[in-house]
């Protein structure tokens, strides 16, 4: 891959991906359905309603990752960076359809869908759908909470299969109770607030000491900047591409299923049902 | 979560480039539980890694394996982890941040529900359209 050998090409490619045109649902939609109609001659007022995700000026993720790595980030909880997800839907979309009394919140009575879905949308579990159930806060606070959970879940998950079995839980109990046969509030504090093994906080800025020998990057034994950059260049820690944005066409594909039972592709589901794609690897 | 949506949505996992191979950013946590994988250099090796992953994590949804040139992984910027919801017309309705910390199943699920709601809305409109035509 040329990107690995030519850093400038690497960055140029990243920028090209950011600005490259892609099929956009808005351009494919009928003009009549767009709120971006100028028929009323209302001047530039229609701009307020136009959602043009392609022109967002957020830096490409690859640039942010590079910046974080070069800035000494350990890319771990609290020390790296992450963004909340993006969605076509926001609270206004819901309110337009369900907030019958226009009071800014949607009650179960107003909600005209499957009530099971109401529960999923009601992140705050207060019986009302409001902006704080959906936008920004849901993504970032959920992710932040899961980071906290990750700090103690990992060490407790003895065989790292993403689940804590009864046996693993018993081991934790024994460790925390330290022979007492019960857990005190302080034991629970140790569980929740003690740093887990393998979790490295972001390195604090340290005044440079004059040293004759070339110093190791100050990273508390975590991955070196070189390792991180190599991981990035090879696509392990992140692609230099951005992937499709909201309301862009999801690229079709045709891949073999691991069970050897044929192949699967996105186009199989076109016109039938939504698809949830989950990208990942074992490590 | 997959069980909640049964036949309403298709969940599909795509196996991509190893995030923490032993010849890259090796993780002690992986070593401690015997997960030591070198970055696969050909498709057969990746298939092998996918098989181990599926067994260990008891993945019960279709698991597709990306070609070794990471074509689909790069097209979707899927490394190291990422979630998408794609509506039945092929448009992206939800895109998570990059994993591991931008990866929020709960957040994704909300968008999945909203996607299904929009789809139900379209079905109603289409149904009404069909009735109008028949009335002519």
XYZ file of C-alpha atoms in Angstrom, chain A:
283
model
C 0.000 0.000 0.000
C 1.509 3.308 -1.026
C 0.170 5.036 2.054
C 2.641 3.225 4.263
C 5.669 4.405 2.326
C 4.664 7.963 1.565
C 3.383 9.906 4.554
C 2.390 12.907 2.462
C 0.335 10.719 0.177
C -1.233 9.272 3.286
C -2.412 12.669 4.455
C -3.435 13.754 0.982
C -5.511 10.618 0.706
C -7.159 11.360 4.025
C -8.108 14.833 2.874
C -9.306 13.530 -0.475
C -11.569 11.065 1.289
C -12.994 13.839 3.394
C -13.884 15.982 0.427
C -14.727 13.283 -2.082
C -18.237 13.416 -3.469
C -20.456 10.514 -2.601
C -24.021 9.613 -3.409
C -26.195 11.575 -1.097
C -29.781 10.755 -0.227
C -30.751 14.414 -0.523
C -29.584 14.653 -4.123
C -31.403 11.435 -4.950
C -34.670 12.584 -3.407
C -37.362 14.232 -5.489
C -37.153 17.999 -5.485
C -40.748 18.216 -4.386
C -40.010 16.459 -1.114
C -37.179 18.716 -0.128
C -37.779 21.551 2.234
C -35.091 23.275 0.210
C -37.631 24.568 -2.262
C -37.194 28.102 -3.470
C -40.597 28.223 -5.123
C -41.951 30.474 -2.388
C -39.299 33.029 -3.228
C -38.433 33.265 0.452
C -34.887 34.192 -0.342
C -32.315 32.256 1.647
C -34.640 31.143 4.459
C -34.712 27.605 3.137
C -31.048 27.199 4.025
C -32.006 26.788 7.673
C -33.808 23.551 6.875
C -31.199 22.020 4.639
C -29.122 19.302 6.206
C -25.923 18.928 4.281
C -23.795 16.452 6.199
C -21.149 16.337 3.467
C -20.103 19.866 4.256
C -19.484 19.437 7.962
C -16.179 20.981 8.850
C -15.170 18.549 11.551
C -11.648 17.353 10.940
C -11.392 13.896 9.428
C -11.126 11.263 12.148
C -7.771 10.141 10.812
C -6.356 13.600 11.426
C -7.732 13.601 14.965
C -6.279 10.171 15.684
C -2.886 11.222 14.354
C -3.015 14.329 16.498
C -3.931 12.339 19.582
C -1.160 9.788 19.019
C 1.480 12.397 18.328
C 0.305 14.288 21.379
C 1.209 11.321 23.557
C -2.275 9.908 24.028
C -2.433 6.290 25.144
C -5.659 5.850 23.172
C -7.179 4.372 26.283
C -10.108 5.343 28.480
C -9.933 9.030 29.181
C -6.635 9.320 27.369
C -7.689 8.984 23.770
C -10.573 10.498 21.952
C -13.886 9.342 20.662
C -16.967 10.839 19.117
C -20.542 10.134 19.866
C -22.296 8.470 16.980
C -24.241 10.353 14.341
C -27.810 9.704 13.353
C -30.246 10.819 10.702
C -32.766 11.300 13.477
C -32.843 13.920 16.180
C -35.380 14.943 18.755
C -37.013 17.332 16.314
C -37.773 14.408 14.014
C -39.565 12.647 16.850
C -41.300 15.764 18.121
C -42.654 16.609 14.655
C -44.478 13.317 14.703
C -45.394 12.654 18.309
C -45.338 15.801 20.397
C -49.030 16.449 19.911
C -49.314 19.188 22.499
C -46.016 20.757 21.439
C -44.702 20.984 24.978
C -41.222 19.783 24.083
C -41.653 16.303 25.476
C -43.407 13.167 24.334
C -45.439 11.155 26.794
C -46.427 7.530 26.369
C -49.948 8.659 25.516
C -48.707 10.917 22.736
C -46.369 8.297 21.326
C -47.889 6.609 18.316
C -45.538 3.704 17.951
C -44.800 0.395 19.590
C -44.476 1.076 23.312
C -41.534 -1.315 23.508
C -39.716 1.192 21.354
C -40.655 3.998 23.710
C -38.654 2.221 26.403
C -35.591 1.994 24.183
C -35.815 5.667 23.248
C -36.409 6.795 26.824
C -32.757 6.626 27.819
C -33.353 8.619 30.998
C -36.219 6.280 31.926
C -38.366 9.123 33.187
C -41.451 8.196 31.180
C -40.992 11.067 28.737
C -39.077 11.416 25.503
C -37.091 14.631 25.531
C -33.933 15.923 23.838
C -31.692 14.531 26.553
C -32.861 11.021 25.708
C -31.398 11.206 22.250
C -28.982 13.876 21.272
C -25.277 14.098 21.928
C -25.585 13.443 25.641
C -26.907 9.956 25.022
C -23.942 8.979 22.940
C -21.222 10.596 24.928
C -22.529 9.865 28.397
C -23.312 6.285 27.444
C -19.817 5.881 26.094
C -18.307 7.574 29.139
C -20.271 5.331 31.454
C -19.165 2.287 29.509
C -15.574 3.450 29.819
C -16.010 3.452 33.568
C -17.515 0.008 33.407
C -14.658 -1.176 31.205
C -12.174 -0.292 33.933
C -13.463 -2.984 36.219
C -15.236 -5.310 33.820
C -12.035 -6.371 32.071
C -10.106 -7.482 35.147
C -13.172 -9.317 36.416
C -13.749 -11.080 33.118
C -11.265 -13.879 33.727
C -11.423 -15.483 30.285
C -12.073 -12.236 28.420
C -15.138 -13.468 26.632
C -17.094 -10.307 27.342
C -19.181 -11.983 30.001
C -18.743 -12.375 33.740
C -19.800 -15.833 34.761
C -21.000 -16.845 38.197
C -17.597 -18.382 38.840
C -15.749 -15.232 37.816
C -18.038 -13.160 40.025
C -17.242 -15.488 42.959
C -13.522 -14.927 42.393
C -14.074 -11.181 42.573
C -16.121 -11.547 45.745
C -13.377 -13.614 47.360
C -10.721 -11.135 46.323
C -12.600 -8.084 47.590
C -13.989 -9.633 50.736
C -10.501 -10.807 51.664
C -11.728 -13.663 53.819
C -14.380 -11.652 55.648
C -17.266 -13.417 53.950
C -18.986 -10.124 53.105
C -18.365 -6.895 51.216
C -18.214 -3.562 52.959
C -18.838 -0.185 51.298
C -15.075 0.327 51.089
C -14.694 -2.971 49.269
C -17.208 -1.798 46.701
C -15.356 1.468 46.365
C -12.196 -0.524 45.620
C -14.133 -2.308 42.914
C -15.623 0.765 41.302
C -12.937 3.349 41.706
C -9.657 1.482 41.861
C -7.752 1.508 38.598
C -7.916 -1.824 36.819
C -4.778 -3.498 35.526
C -3.960 -2.707 31.936
C -5.756 0.644 32.003
C -3.377 3.502 31.538
C -4.391 7.068 32.319
C -3.398 9.791 29.862
C 0.171 10.837 30.532
C 0.380 14.104 32.428
C 2.483 16.847 30.896
C 5.946 16.527 32.415
C 8.721 19.118 32.301
C 11.468 17.727 30.127
C 14.522 16.643 32.068
C 17.795 17.230 30.268
C 19.061 13.751 29.445
C 22.045 12.758 27.411
C 20.640 9.436 26.194
C 17.658 9.395 23.817
C 14.689 8.995 26.159
C 11.883 6.460 25.678
C 8.586 8.243 25.076
C 7.020 8.854 28.484
C 4.131 6.477 28.145
C 4.042 4.478 31.382
C 4.989 1.316 29.528
C 2.079 1.536 27.122
C 2.325 1.526 23.348
C 5.003 3.772 21.912
C 4.067 6.485 19.453
C 5.828 4.411 16.809
C 3.625 1.404 17.530
C 0.510 3.546 17.392
C 1.491 5.198 14.133
C 2.367 1.853 12.591
C -0.985 0.498 13.734
C -2.711 3.455 12.150
C -0.749 3.268 8.898
C -1.601 -0.407 8.535
C -5.266 0.154 9.229
C -5.272 -1.833 12.464
C -6.201 1.014 14.764
C -8.243 2.879 12.243
C -8.748 3.307 8.564
C -7.552 6.447 6.820
C -10.936 6.455 5.152
C -13.962 7.980 6.799
C -16.655 5.632 5.577
C -20.095 6.722 4.405
C -21.774 9.546 6.273
C -25.385 9.821 7.407
C -27.720 9.860 4.427
C -25.017 8.620 2.088
C -25.376 5.389 0.211
C -23.942 2.430 2.102
C -21.412 0.769 -0.206
C -22.612 -2.611 -1.352
C -20.420 -5.624 -0.731
C -20.383 -9.359 -1.179
C -18.404 -11.316 1.397
C -18.083 -14.957 2.352
C -19.679 -16.070 5.579
C -17.216 -17.646 7.952
C -19.317 -20.775 8.397
C -18.639 -21.469 4.737
C -22.325 -21.282 3.995
C -22.187 -19.048 1.006
C -21.910 -15.319 0.832
C -23.765 -12.303 2.090
C -24.172 -8.807 0.777
C -26.036 -5.636 1.531
C -28.124 -5.727 -1.651
C -29.846 -8.908 -0.404
C -31.749 -6.786 2.085
C -32.539 -3.829 -0.169
C -36.234 -3.103 -0.037
C -36.744 -5.588 2.787
C -35.366 -4.459 6.143
C -32.717 -2.314 7.807
C -29.286 -3.804 8.361
C -27.091 -3.363 11.419
C -23.406 -3.691 10.527
C -20.938 -4.541 13.279
C -17.271 -4.218 12.379
C -14.601 -5.725 14.609
C -11.916 -8.318 15.197
C -11.005 -10.750 17.931
C -8.175 -8.728 19.410
